[in-house]
mmCIF file of C-alpha atoms and ligand atoms in Angstrom:
data_model
loop_
_atom_site.group_PDB
_atom_site.id
_atom_site.type_symbol
_atom_site.label_atom_id
_atom_site.label_comp_id
_atom_site.label_asym_id
_atom_site.label_seq_id
_atom_site.Cartn_x
_atom_site.Cartn_y
_atom_site.Cartn_z
ATOM 1 C CA MET A 20 59.441 34.690 173.992
ATOM 2 C CA ALA A 21 59.995 36.756 171.023
ATOM 3 C CA ASN A 22 58.362 35.851 167.919
ATOM 4 C CA ILE A 23 60.547 36.193 164.807
ATOM 5 C CA GLN A 24 59.149 39.410 163.947
ATOM 6 C CA GLN A 25 60.035 40.967 167.200
ATOM 7 C CA LYS A 26 63.421 39.706 166.643
ATOM 8 C CA PHE A 27 63.591 40.726 163.249
ATOM 9 C CA ILE A 28 62.562 44.241 164.255
ATOM 10 C CA SER A 29 64.953 44.390 166.891
ATOM 11 C CA GLU A 30 67.755 43.564 164.825
ATOM 12 C CA LEU A 31 66.780 45.709 161.655
ATOM 13 C CA SER A 32 67.031 49.011 163.857
ATOM 14 C CA GLU A 33 70.538 48.260 164.862
ATOM 15 C CA ALA A 34 71.323 46.902 161.042
ATOM 16 C CA LEU A 35 72.601 49.980 159.619
ATOM 17 C CA SER A 36 73.936 51.724 162.369
ATOM 18 C CA SER A 37 76.259 48.853 164.125
ATOM 19 C CA ASP A 38 77.913 45.535 163.084
ATOM 20 C CA ARG A 39 74.847 43.528 164.385
ATOM 21 C CA LYS A 40 73.965 40.922 162.372
ATOM 22 C CA LEU A 41 70.633 40.169 160.864
ATOM 23 C CA SER A 42 70.688 36.359 161.787
ATOM 24 C CA SER A 43 66.785 36.345 161.668
ATOM 25 C CA CYS A 44 67.028 36.953 158.245
ATOM 26 C CA ASP A 45 68.420 34.871 155.177
ATOM 27 C CA ARG A 46 71.864 35.487 153.537
ATOM 28 C CA GLU A 47 69.774 37.673 150.786
ATOM 29 C CA VAL A 48 68.374 40.256 153.217
ATOM 30 C CA GLN A 49 71.417 40.672 154.652
ATOM 31 C CA ASN A 50 73.468 41.027 151.491
ATOM 32 C CA TYR A 51 70.971 43.775 150.365
ATOM 33 C CA VAL A 52 71.426 45.370 153.721
ATOM 34 C CA ASP A 53 75.444 45.136 153.410
ATOM 35 C CA ILE A 54 75.188 46.935 149.912
ATOM 36 C CA GLN A 55 73.574 49.919 151.497
ATOM 37 C CA LYS A 56 75.639 49.849 154.276
ATOM 38 C CA ASP A 57 79.033 50.270 151.992
ATOM 39 C CA ARG A 58 77.015 53.276 150.518
ATOM 40 C CA LEU A 59 76.710 55.035 153.596
ATOM 41 C CA ARG A 60 80.113 54.429 154.713
ATOM 42 C CA LYS A 61 81.742 55.273 151.663
ATOM 43 C CA LYS A 62 79.456 58.790 152.051
ATOM 44 C CA GLY A 63 80.780 58.818 155.829
ATOM 45 C CA LEU A 64 77.034 58.993 156.924
ATOM 46 C CA VAL A 65 75.482 57.141 159.627
ATOM 47 C CA LEU A 66 71.525 56.187 159.230
ATOM 48 C CA ASP A 67 70.020 55.251 162.426
ATOM 49 C CA TYR A 68 66.648 53.564 162.446
ATOM 50 C CA ASP A 69 64.235 52.968 165.478
ATOM 51 C CA PHE A 70 61.089 50.945 165.550
ATOM 52 C CA PRO A 71 59.247 51.038 168.747
ATOM 53 C CA GLY A 72 55.697 49.114 168.948
ATOM 54 C CA ARG A 73 52.553 50.891 168.602
ATOM 55 C CA GLY A 74 49.139 50.447 167.059
ATOM 56 C CA ILE A 75 47.148 47.457 166.614
ATOM 57 C CA HIS A 76 49.863 44.750 166.343
ATOM 58 C CA PRO A 77 52.899 45.909 168.182
ATOM 59 C CA ASP A 78 53.927 42.563 168.725
ATOM 60 C CA GLY A 79 53.579 41.276 165.278
ATOM 61 C CA ILE A 80 51.041 38.985 163.885
ATOM 62 C CA GLU A 81 51.161 36.156 161.447
ATOM 63 C CA HIS A 82 48.605 36.382 158.453
ATOM 64 C CA GLY A 83 46.632 33.818 156.874
ATOM 65 C CA TRP A 84 48.321 34.405 153.532
ATOM 66 C CA GLU A 85 50.913 31.727 152.389
ATOM 67 C CA ALA A 86 52.622 30.178 149.450
ATOM 68 C CA ARG A 87 53.957 26.504 149.325
ATOM 69 C CA ASP A 88 56.459 24.581 147.435
ATOM 70 C CA GLU A 89 57.549 20.822 147.879
ATOM 71 C CA HIS A 90 59.774 21.729 150.918
ATOM 72 C CA TYR A 91 58.859 25.074 152.181
ATOM 73 C CA VAL A 92 56.029 27.312 153.491
ATOM 74 C CA ALA A 93 56.170 31.319 153.058
ATOM 75 C CA LYS A 94 53.941 33.312 155.254
ATOM 76 C CA MET A 95 53.228 37.016 156.001
ATOM 77 C CA TRP A 96 53.794 38.763 159.216
ATOM 78 C CA GLU A 97 53.050 42.160 159.936
ATOM 79 C CA SER A 98 53.442 44.500 162.955
ATOM 80 C CA THR A 99 52.823 48.340 163.575
ATOM 81 C CA ASN A 100 55.503 50.356 164.896
ATOM 82 C CA LEU A 101 56.809 53.796 165.316
ATOM 83 C CA TYR A 102 59.208 54.561 162.287
ATOM 84 C CA LYS A 103 62.084 56.873 163.125
ATOM 85 C CA ARG A 104 65.062 57.487 161.181
ATOM 86 C CA VAL A 105 67.961 59.809 161.906
ATOM 87 C CA LEU A 106 70.654 60.810 158.927
ATOM 88 C CA MET A 107 73.976 62.082 160.298
ATOM 89 C CA LYS A 108 77.354 63.489 159.186
ATOM 90 C CA GLY A 109 79.766 63.360 161.695
ATOM 91 C CA ASN A 110 77.760 64.491 164.822
ATOM 92 C CA LYS A 111 75.463 66.613 162.947
ATOM 93 C CA THR A 112 71.787 65.465 162.283
ATOM 94 C CA ILE A 113 71.264 66.010 158.921
ATOM 95 C CA ASN A 114 67.478 64.384 158.387
ATOM 96 C CA LYS A 115 64.785 63.492 160.625
ATOM 97 C CA LYS A 116 61.829 61.695 159.679
ATOM 98 C CA LYS A 117 59.281 59.967 162.155
ATOM 99 C CA MET A 118 55.910 58.570 161.165
ATOM 100 C CA ASN A 119 53.562 55.359 162.028
ATOM 101 C CA ALA A 120 54.605 52.305 160.042
ATOM 102 C CA ALA A 121 53.449 48.755 159.138
ATOM 103 C CA VAL A 122 56.556 46.440 158.485
ATOM 104 C CA TRP A 123 55.925 43.558 156.680
ATOM 105 C CA SER A 124 58.079 40.514 156.422
ATOM 106 C CA CYS A 125 58.079 37.261 154.521
ATOM 107 C CA VAL A 126 58.810 34.341 156.701
ATOM 108 C CA ILE A 127 60.125 30.961 155.170
ATOM 109 C CA ASN A 128 59.910 28.074 157.123
ATOM 110 C CA TYR A 129 60.490 24.112 155.833
ATOM 111 C CA LEU A 130 57.458 22.079 155.890
ATOM 112 C CA ASN A 131 57.053 19.687 158.900
ATOM 113 C CA GLY A 132 57.955 16.258 158.423
ATOM 114 C CA GLN A 133 59.855 17.168 155.213
ATOM 115 C CA ASN A 134 63.493 15.184 154.582
ATOM 116 C CA MET A 135 65.515 18.337 154.365
ATOM 117 C CA GLU A 136 69.117 16.805 154.091
ATOM 118 C CA ASP A 137 69.748 17.560 150.335
ATOM 119 C CA GLU A 138 68.314 20.988 150.417
ATOM 120 C CA ILE A 139 70.881 23.556 150.212
ATOM 121 C CA TYR A 140 71.540 26.343 152.817
ATOM 122 C CA VAL A 141 74.274 29.070 153.132
ATOM 123 C CA CYS A 142 76.337 28.529 156.021
ATOM 124 C CA PRO A 143 75.396 31.150 158.656
ATOM 125 C CA ASN A 144 79.119 31.188 159.639
ATOM 126 C CA CYS A 145 80.908 31.277 156.788
ATOM 127 C CA GLY A 146 78.744 31.927 153.830
ATOM 128 C CA ASN A 147 79.267 28.681 151.747
ATOM 129 C CA PRO A 148 76.254 26.751 150.440
ATOM 130 C CA GLU A 149 76.095 23.738 151.657
ATOM 131 C CA LYS A 150 73.658 20.526 151.850
ATOM 132 C CA ILE A 151 71.539 20.597 155.243
ATOM 133 C CA LYS A 152 72.959 17.392 156.305
ATOM 134 C CA ALA A 153 76.612 18.801 156.289
ATOM 135 C CA LEU A 154 75.894 21.993 158.122
ATOM 136 C CA THR A 155 73.741 19.819 160.908
ATOM 137 C CA GLU A 156 77.011 17.474 161.002
ATOM 138 C CA GLY A 157 79.697 20.444 161.025
ATOM 139 C CA CYS A 158 80.125 22.702 158.083
ATOM 140 C CA PRO A 159 82.994 21.304 155.887
ATOM 141 C CA TYR A 160 84.673 24.879 155.542
ATOM 142 C CA CYS A 161 84.373 26.260 158.956
ATOM 143 C CA GLY A 162 83.388 23.260 161.093
ATOM 144 C CA THR A 163 80.262 24.955 162.782
ATOM 145 C CA SER A 164 77.401 22.536 163.312
ATOM 146 C CA PHE A 165 73.885 24.048 163.371
ATOM 147 C CA LYS A 166 70.447 22.822 164.661
ATOM 148 C CA MET A 167 67.570 22.906 162.289
ATOM 149 C CA ASP A 168 65.841 25.653 164.204
ATOM 150 C CA GLU A 169 68.814 27.749 164.021
ATOM 151 C CA LEU A 170 68.701 27.670 160.190
ATOM 152 C CA TYR A 171 64.498 27.924 159.867
ATOM 153 C CA PRO A 172 62.647 30.116 160.289
ATOM 154 C CA LYS A 173 63.996 33.046 158.675
ATOM 155 C CA VAL A 174 62.762 36.471 156.960
ATOM 156 C CA THR A 175 63.241 36.353 153.146
ATOM 157 C CA ALA A 176 61.875 39.872 152.322
ATOM 158 C CA TYR A 177 60.456 42.708 153.961
ATOM 159 C CA ASN A 178 59.264 46.072 153.454
ATOM 160 C CA ILE A 179 58.181 49.161 155.838
ATOM 161 C CA VAL A 180 54.951 51.366 154.348
ATOM 162 C CA GLU A 181 53.247 54.013 156.136
ATOM 163 C CA ASP A 182 50.318 53.278 158.392
ATOM 164 C CA PHE A 183 47.518 55.242 158.517
ATOM 165 C CA SER A 184 45.346 53.590 161.001
ATOM 166 C CA LYS A 185 45.085 54.668 164.704
ATOM 167 C CA GLU A 186 44.528 52.829 167.596
ATOM 168 C CA LYS A 187 42.044 53.712 170.398
ATOM 169 C CA LYS A 188 45.027 55.227 172.887
ATOM 170 C CA GLU A 189 46.349 57.467 169.569
ATOM 171 C CA MET A 190 42.817 58.488 168.695
ATOM 172 C CA ILE A 191 42.054 59.712 172.598
ATOM 173 C CA ARG A 192 45.333 61.260 172.716
ATOM 174 C CA PHE A 193 44.550 63.219 169.602
ATOM 175 C CA TYR A 194 41.552 64.304 170.624
ATOM 176 C CA LEU A 195 42.229 65.237 173.899
ATOM 177 C CA ILE A 196 45.387 67.465 172.721
ATOM 178 C CA THR A 197 43.480 68.902 169.985
ATOM 179 C CA ALA A 198 40.570 69.851 172.187
ATOM 180 C CA VAL A 199 42.932 71.210 174.877
ATOM 181 C CA ILE A 200 44.204 73.731 172.030
ATOM 182 C CA VAL A 201 41.047 74.610 170.700
ATOM 183 C CA THR A 202 39.561 75.106 174.438
ATOM 184 C CA ALA A 203 42.783 77.024 175.277
ATOM 185 C CA ILE A 204 42.282 79.487 172.508
ATOM 186 C CA LEU A 205 38.565 79.975 173.047
ATOM 187 C CA LEU A 206 39.067 80.481 176.948
ATOM 188 C CA VAL A 207 42.194 82.931 176.884
ATOM 189 C CA GLY A 208 42.185 84.344 173.439
ATOM 190 C CA LEU A 209 38.772 84.930 172.411
ATOM 191 C CA PRO A 210 37.799 86.589 175.873
ATOM 192 C CA LEU A 211 40.609 88.520 175.817
ATOM 193 C CA ILE A 212 39.784 90.560 172.629
ATOM 194 C CA GLY A 213 36.156 90.688 174.052
ATOM 195 C CA ALA A 214 37.896 92.282 177.022
ATOM 196 C CA VAL A 215 39.993 94.664 174.958
ATOM 197 C CA LEU A 216 37.054 95.948 172.854
ATOM 198 C CA GLY A 217 34.578 96.032 175.780
ATOM 199 C CA GLY A 218 36.944 98.386 177.581
ATOM 200 C CA ILE A 219 37.595 100.531 174.488
ATOM 201 C CA ALA A 220 33.630 100.982 174.033
ATOM 202 C CA ALA A 221 33.354 101.702 177.650
ATOM 203 C CA VAL A 222 36.021 104.267 177.304
ATOM 204 C CA ILE A 223 34.548 105.623 174.400
ATOM 205 C CA MET A 224 31.106 105.942 176.327
ATOM 206 C CA ALA A 225 32.974 107.544 179.194
ATOM 207 C CA MET A 226 34.349 110.029 176.799
ATOM 208 C CA ALA A 227 31.002 110.471 175.537
ATOM 209 C CA LYS A 228 29.613 111.246 178.897
ATOM 210 C CA MET A 229 26.962 108.497 179.062
ATOM 211 C CA ASP A 230 25.688 107.285 181.872
ATOM 212 C CA THR A 231 27.535 104.605 184.144
ATOM 213 C CA GLU A 232 24.814 102.055 183.977
ATOM 214 C CA ALA A 233 25.188 101.825 180.208
ATOM 215 C CA ILE A 234 28.898 101.806 180.437
ATOM 216 C CA LEU A 235 28.851 99.003 183.353
ATOM 217 C CA GLY A 236 26.740 96.992 180.787
ATOM 218 C CA ALA A 237 28.971 97.616 178.007
ATOM 219 C CA LEU A 238 31.709 96.167 180.190
ATOM 220 C CA MET A 239 29.372 92.990 180.961
ATOM 221 C CA VAL A 240 29.257 91.875 177.327
ATOM 222 C CA PRO A 241 32.854 90.357 177.315
ATOM 223 C CA VAL A 242 32.145 88.995 180.745
ATOM 224 C CA GLY A 243 29.038 87.222 178.962
ATOM 225 C CA ILE A 244 30.806 86.160 176.430
ATOM 226 C CA PHE A 245 33.552 84.356 178.560
ATOM 227 C CA GLY A 246 30.868 82.923 180.471
ATOM 228 C CA GLN A 247 29.647 81.371 177.224
ATOM 229 C CA PHE A 248 32.640 80.040 175.843
ATOM 230 C CA LEU A 249 33.370 78.651 179.552
ATOM 231 C CA CYS A 250 30.606 76.022 178.964
ATOM 232 C CA THR A 251 31.022 75.653 175.148
ATOM 233 C CA ALA A 252 34.691 75.482 174.895
ATOM 234 C CA PRO A 253 35.214 71.815 175.596
ATOM 235 C CA ILE A 254 32.522 70.980 173.028
ATOM 236 C CA ILE A 255 33.607 73.050 170.628
ATOM 237 C CA GLY A 256 37.247 71.317 171.181
ATOM 238 C CA LEU A 257 35.938 68.288 170.540
ATOM 239 C CA LEU A 258 34.089 69.394 167.576
ATOM 240 C CA SER A 259 36.843 70.690 166.181
ATOM 241 C CA ALA A 260 39.333 67.668 166.916
ATOM 242 C CA SER A 261 36.576 65.385 164.677
ATOM 243 C CA GLY A 262 36.902 68.210 162.230
ATOM 244 C CA ILE A 263 40.372 68.240 161.891
ATOM 245 C CA LEU A 264 40.959 64.485 162.089
ATOM 246 C CA LEU A 265 38.333 64.408 158.975
ATOM 247 C CA ILE A 266 40.423 67.060 157.253
ATOM 248 C CA LYS A 267 43.675 64.755 157.976
ATOM 249 C CA LEU A 268 42.188 61.505 156.599
ATOM 250 C CA LEU A 269 40.748 63.193 153.262
ATOM 251 C CA ILE A 270 44.506 64.644 152.714
ATOM 252 C CA ALA A 271 45.817 61.094 153.482
ATOM 253 C CA GLY A 272 43.099 59.664 151.323
ATOM 254 C CA ALA A 273 43.599 61.874 148.642
ATOM 255 C CA LYS A 274 47.438 61.173 148.843
ATOM 256 C CA SER A 275 46.936 57.132 148.924
ATOM 257 C CA ALA A 276 44.320 57.293 146.408
ATOM 258 C CA PRO A 277 46.889 56.834 143.012
ATOM 259 C CA LEU A 278 48.597 54.399 144.781
ATOM 260 C CA LEU A 279 45.489 52.602 145.869
ATOM 261 C CA ALA A 280 44.372 52.270 142.079
ATOM 262 C CA THR A 281 47.920 50.601 141.429
ATOM 263 C CA PHE A 282 46.644 47.084 143.226
ATOM 264 C CA SER A 283 44.374 46.590 140.291
ATOM 265 C CA THR A 284 46.911 46.055 137.910
ATOM 266 C CA HIS A 285 48.403 43.201 139.779
ATOM 267 C CA LYS A 286 45.544 41.507 138.537
ATOM 268 C CA MET A 287 46.829 40.714 134.906
ATOM 269 C CA PHE A 288 50.148 39.511 136.509
ATOM 270 C CA GLU A 289 48.491 37.317 138.719
ATOM 271 C CA GLU A 290 46.429 35.914 135.630
ATOM 272 C CA GLU A 291 49.618 34.841 134.121
ATOM 273 C CA LEU A 292 51.094 33.503 136.851
ATOM 274 C CA LYS A 293 48.050 31.385 137.205
ATOM 275 C CA LYS A 294 48.145 29.963 134.031
ATOM 276 C CA TYR A 295 51.525 28.272 134.973
ATOM 277 C CA GLY A 296 50.273 26.957 138.200
ATOM 278 C CA GLN A 297 52.205 29.518 140.368
ATOM 279 C CA ASP A 298 50.751 31.186 143.670
ATOM 280 C CA TYR A 299 50.939 34.976 143.684
ATOM 281 C CA MET A 300 51.619 36.647 147.264
ATOM 282 C CA GLN A 301 51.805 40.400 146.334
ATOM 283 C CA GLN A 302 53.410 41.659 149.361
ATOM 284 C CA PHE A 303 56.314 39.193 149.074
ATOM 285 C CA PHE A 304 56.572 39.915 145.322
ATOM 286 C CA MET A 305 56.792 43.386 145.838
ATOM 287 C CA SER A 306 59.269 43.199 148.775
ATOM 288 C CA GLN A 307 61.654 41.301 146.249
ATOM 289 C CA THR A 308 61.410 43.430 143.871
ATOM 290 C CA VAL A 309 62.069 46.486 145.718
ATOM 291 C CA ALA A 310 64.639 44.763 147.780
ATOM 292 C CA LYS A 311 66.433 44.153 144.160
ATOM 293 C CA LEU A 312 65.860 48.019 143.082
ATOM 294 C CA LYS A 313 67.462 49.155 146.245
ATOM 295 C CA SER A 314 70.576 47.072 145.803
ATOM 296 C CA VAL A 315 70.893 48.306 142.168
ATOM 297 C CA ILE A 316 70.621 51.798 143.684
ATOM 298 C CA TYR A 317 73.087 51.457 146.360
ATOM 299 C CA SER A 318 75.461 49.395 144.241
ATOM 300 C CA GLU A 319 78.733 51.308 143.211
ATOM 301 C CA ASP A 320 78.753 49.060 140.121
ATOM 302 C CA PRO A 321 75.300 47.604 139.614
ATOM 303 C CA THR A 322 76.698 45.751 136.387
ATOM 304 C CA GLU A 323 78.606 43.467 138.769
ATOM 305 C CA LEU A 324 74.951 42.312 140.264
ATOM 306 C CA PRO A 325 73.763 38.849 139.255
ATOM 307 C CA PHE A 326 70.385 39.861 138.693
ATOM 308 C CA TYR A 327 70.982 43.233 137.018
ATOM 309 C CA GLU A 328 71.667 43.508 132.998
ATOM 310 C CA GLY A 329 71.078 47.154 132.489
ATOM 311 C CA GLY A 330 73.423 49.843 132.002
ATOM 312 C CA ALA A 331 75.330 52.162 134.105
ATOM 313 C CA LEU A 332 72.792 54.530 136.184
ATOM 314 C CA PRO A 333 72.385 58.295 136.359
ATOM 315 C CA ASP A 334 74.554 60.001 138.646
ATOM 316 C CA GLU A 335 71.406 61.319 140.702
ATOM 317 C CA PHE A 336 71.706 57.541 141.977
ATOM 318 C CA LYS A 337 75.080 57.892 143.485
ATOM 319 C CA ASP A 338 73.612 60.258 146.112
ATOM 320 C CA ILE A 339 70.588 58.176 147.168
ATOM 321 C CA VAL A 340 71.338 56.668 150.753
ATOM 322 C CA ASP A 341 67.761 55.515 151.581
ATOM 323 C CA VAL A 342 64.727 54.287 149.779
ATOM 324 C CA PHE A 343 61.421 54.354 151.457
ATOM 325 C CA PHE A 344 59.010 52.162 149.567
ATOM 326 C CA ARG A 345 55.583 53.912 149.746
ATOM 327 C CA GLY A 346 53.678 50.307 149.503
ATOM 328 C CA ALA A 347 52.585 50.678 145.668
ATOM 329 C CA MET A 348 53.783 48.933 142.706
ATOM 330 C CA ALA A 349 51.651 49.774 139.296
ATOM 331 C CA PHE A 350 52.248 47.137 136.728
ATOM 332 C CA LYS A 351 52.436 48.793 133.278
ATOM 333 C CA SER A 352 52.718 45.778 131.086
ATOM 334 C CA VAL A 353 52.777 41.901 131.434
ATOM 335 C CA GLU A 354 53.800 40.082 128.551
ATOM 336 C CA VAL A 355 54.797 36.250 128.208
ATOM 337 C CA LYS A 356 56.694 35.016 124.995
ATOM 338 C CA ASN A 357 57.992 31.603 124.983
ATOM 339 C CA ASP A 358 57.381 31.265 128.300
ATOM 340 C CA VAL A 359 59.510 34.294 129.809
ATOM 341 C CA ALA A 360 57.244 36.995 131.188
ATOM 342 C CA TYR A 361 58.278 40.512 130.599
ATOM 343 C CA VAL A 362 57.178 42.949 133.313
ATOM 344 C CA SER A 363 57.012 46.489 133.161
ATOM 345 C CA ALA A 364 56.076 48.296 136.580
ATOM 346 C CA ASP A 365 56.545 51.542 138.289
ATOM 347 C CA ILE A 366 57.771 51.214 141.893
ATOM 348 C CA TYR A 367 56.620 54.212 144.242
ATOM 349 C CA THR A 368 59.069 55.663 146.587
ATOM 350 C CA GLU A 369 60.406 58.284 148.717
ATOM 351 C CA VAL A 370 64.263 58.753 148.285
ATOM 352 C CA LEU A 371 66.684 60.133 150.904
ATOM 353 C CA SER A 372 69.683 61.462 149.262
ATOM 354 C CA GLU A 373 72.783 63.427 150.517
ATOM 355 C CA LYS A 374 75.128 65.551 148.721
ATOM 356 C CA ASN A 375 78.067 67.752 150.396
ATOM 357 C CA GLY A 376 76.886 67.039 153.501
ATOM 358 C CA LYS A 377 72.866 68.386 152.699
ATOM 359 C CA ALA A 378 70.376 65.937 152.812
ATOM 360 C CA SER A 379 67.051 66.014 150.670
ATOM 361 C CA GLU A 380 63.871 64.033 150.648
ATOM 362 C CA LYS A 381 61.537 63.536 147.600
ATOM 363 C CA GLU A 382 59.292 61.369 145.992
ATOM 364 C CA ARG A 383 60.235 59.248 143.323
ATOM 365 C CA ILE A 384 58.646 56.677 140.894
ATOM 366 C CA PHE A 385 61.293 54.014 139.481
ATOM 367 C CA ARG A 386 60.248 52.484 136.383
ATOM 368 C CA VAL A 387 61.802 48.640 136.316
ATOM 369 C CA ASN A 388 61.794 46.176 133.517
ATOM 370 C CA MET A 389 62.379 42.783 134.158
ATOM 371 C CA ARG A 390 61.695 38.995 132.943
ATOM 372 C CA LYS A 391 61.644 35.586 134.454
ATOM 373 C CA ASN A 392 61.011 32.248 133.072
ATOM 374 C CA ILE A 393 57.704 31.617 134.501
ATOM 375 C CA SER A 394 57.228 27.857 133.079
ATOM 376 C CA LYS A 395 60.059 26.814 135.681
ATOM 377 C CA LYS A 396 58.718 25.540 138.996
ATOM 378 C CA ASN A 397 58.741 28.211 141.828
ATOM 379 C CA ASP A 398 61.448 27.509 144.544
ATOM 380 C CA LEU A 399 60.631 29.499 147.278
ATOM 381 C CA SER A 400 63.907 29.142 149.029
ATOM 382 C CA PHE A 401 65.715 30.041 146.034
ATOM 383 C CA SER A 402 68.478 32.539 146.855
ATOM 384 C CA ILE A 403 71.276 33.946 144.843
ATOM 385 C CA SER A 404 74.110 33.021 147.350
ATOM 386 C CA LYS A 405 73.180 29.576 147.234
ATOM 387 C CA PHE A 406 72.477 29.287 143.153
ATOM 388 C CA MET A 407 72.329 25.651 141.892
ATOM 389 C CA CYS A 408 74.071 25.188 138.652
ATOM 390 C CA PRO A 409 71.600 23.492 136.196
ATOM 391 C CA SER A 410 74.266 21.501 134.527
ATOM 392 C CA CYS A 411 76.631 19.744 137.263
ATOM 393 C CA GLY A 412 74.223 20.471 140.294
ATOM 394 C CA THR A 413 77.206 22.221 142.049
ATOM 395 C CA SER A 414 76.104 24.927 144.561
ATOM 396 C CA PHE A 415 77.840 28.139 144.680
ATOM 397 C CA ASN A 416 77.293 31.971 145.506
ATOM 398 C CA ALA A 417 76.386 33.974 142.223
ATOM 399 C CA TYR A 418 77.185 37.121 144.038
ATOM 400 C CA LYS A 419 80.767 36.003 143.786
ATOM 401 C CA HIS A 420 80.949 34.123 140.468
ATOM 402 C CA LYS A 421 79.213 34.867 137.318
ATOM 403 C CA ARG A 422 79.727 31.393 135.864
ATOM 404 C CA CYS A 423 79.604 27.907 137.693
ATOM 405 C CA PRO A 424 83.123 27.266 139.761
ATOM 406 C CA ALA A 425 82.741 23.588 138.570
ATOM 407 C CA CYS A 426 82.082 23.360 135.188
ATOM 408 C CA ASP A 427 82.352 27.058 134.019
ATOM 409 C CA ASN A 428 78.553 27.094 132.693
ATOM 410 C CA VAL A 429 77.019 30.312 132.189
ATOM 411 C CA TYR A 430 73.947 30.220 134.272
ATOM 412 C CA LYS A 431 70.653 31.848 133.250
ATOM 413 C CA MET A 432 69.236 33.566 136.133
ATOM 414 C CA GLU A 433 66.022 34.378 134.510
ATOM 415 C CA ASP A 434 65.289 30.315 134.826
ATOM 416 C CA ALA A 435 65.158 30.824 138.742
ATOM 417 C CA ASP A 436 64.675 34.755 139.412
ATOM 418 C CA TRP A 437 63.694 37.812 138.020
ATOM 419 C CA VAL A 438 66.199 39.616 136.335
ATOM 420 C CA ILE A 439 66.136 43.359 135.931
ATOM 421 C CA GLU A 440 66.637 44.688 132.584
ATOM 422 C CA SER A 441 66.464 48.252 133.339
ATOM 423 C CA VAL A 442 65.748 51.026 135.689
ATOM 424 C CA ASN A 443 64.652 54.818 134.851
HETATM 425 ZN ZN1 LIG B 10 80.535 27.156 157.500
HETATM 426 ZN ZN1 LIG B 11 78.160 23.979 136.804
#
């Protein structure tokens, strides 16, 4: 049976190019994907993903890291895939990308033995937030009833990063191809030059009326060289393959060195969270932040988003149709005032933009300023689509309402989740 990661990968590959629902994901992830889909649709574009399995974990693997709260456990999954992306306008392909990737996803599940009846869940059918007890008996809005295993586990955040590791099969293929190319050059290219040079030498000697033996000797030189190459070419081929691989690794290393350096900056953030007794799952936090950043970028009017408080964004953002997170986020500053953490961070990405039918790709670092009340208990299952009003307890979809529909209270998002104050 396919595991949650495989199901997710399969759904994700069709999420943007078809109407297939991301049923392995929670409502939040679906919202984020929908916002990007709207941007593409408005621009008359089709973005198609494909993620065939490859590498060390083609079928997905669950890692040991986890975070827990009273009712839920969040775990990280990873799979290694080939990342293929095609951007089309009409029937014309205007951009293509292909590389080895690692797909990280954070999967949330309820803790076994917990009484979940009073927990809120967004009805997978109609989108209304309801108590799980009501949903298992039949949603009061649409009548559908669900079993617990249809509600959990769910992917609650994900990100895709380039994967520089190679598996044995890929390694052997790379060696063979390089060795064959180098051997071919040595066996055909060089002797050909040798033969031509030898021939020219023979002609010159003949013209200089030298004796036949000397001429034959001159002709034998390229034959000798050819013989030598015949024996050594495969070895030289293999040596060249290692050389090329080493250079490629050095280049990849140099490219990712500034990114690797960012990981030490996460320490100061983790320290602050620890003071408040909260866990820090780096991949989870980065995925969630990147998902919000993407929504702000793709949104026609980001000021409508419940977690964004900044102003209108530059026109440049309007042409962005895909954001590829490069796997690194650098904390620039972390400051806690009255239990509210103010974080400033750089997010490393590669953006795909489209303007007048022309696509362009470039590296882009986004500076994000955000804040959250870190004294509040961590709620792993928190979702903007099932926000619970702290004054009256009513659950509602905060994507649709700025105030509580029951008591008209203005909610403070920063008590439950990170609020983005600005992006540039
Ligand atoms: Zn329903
Ligand atoms: Zn209320």
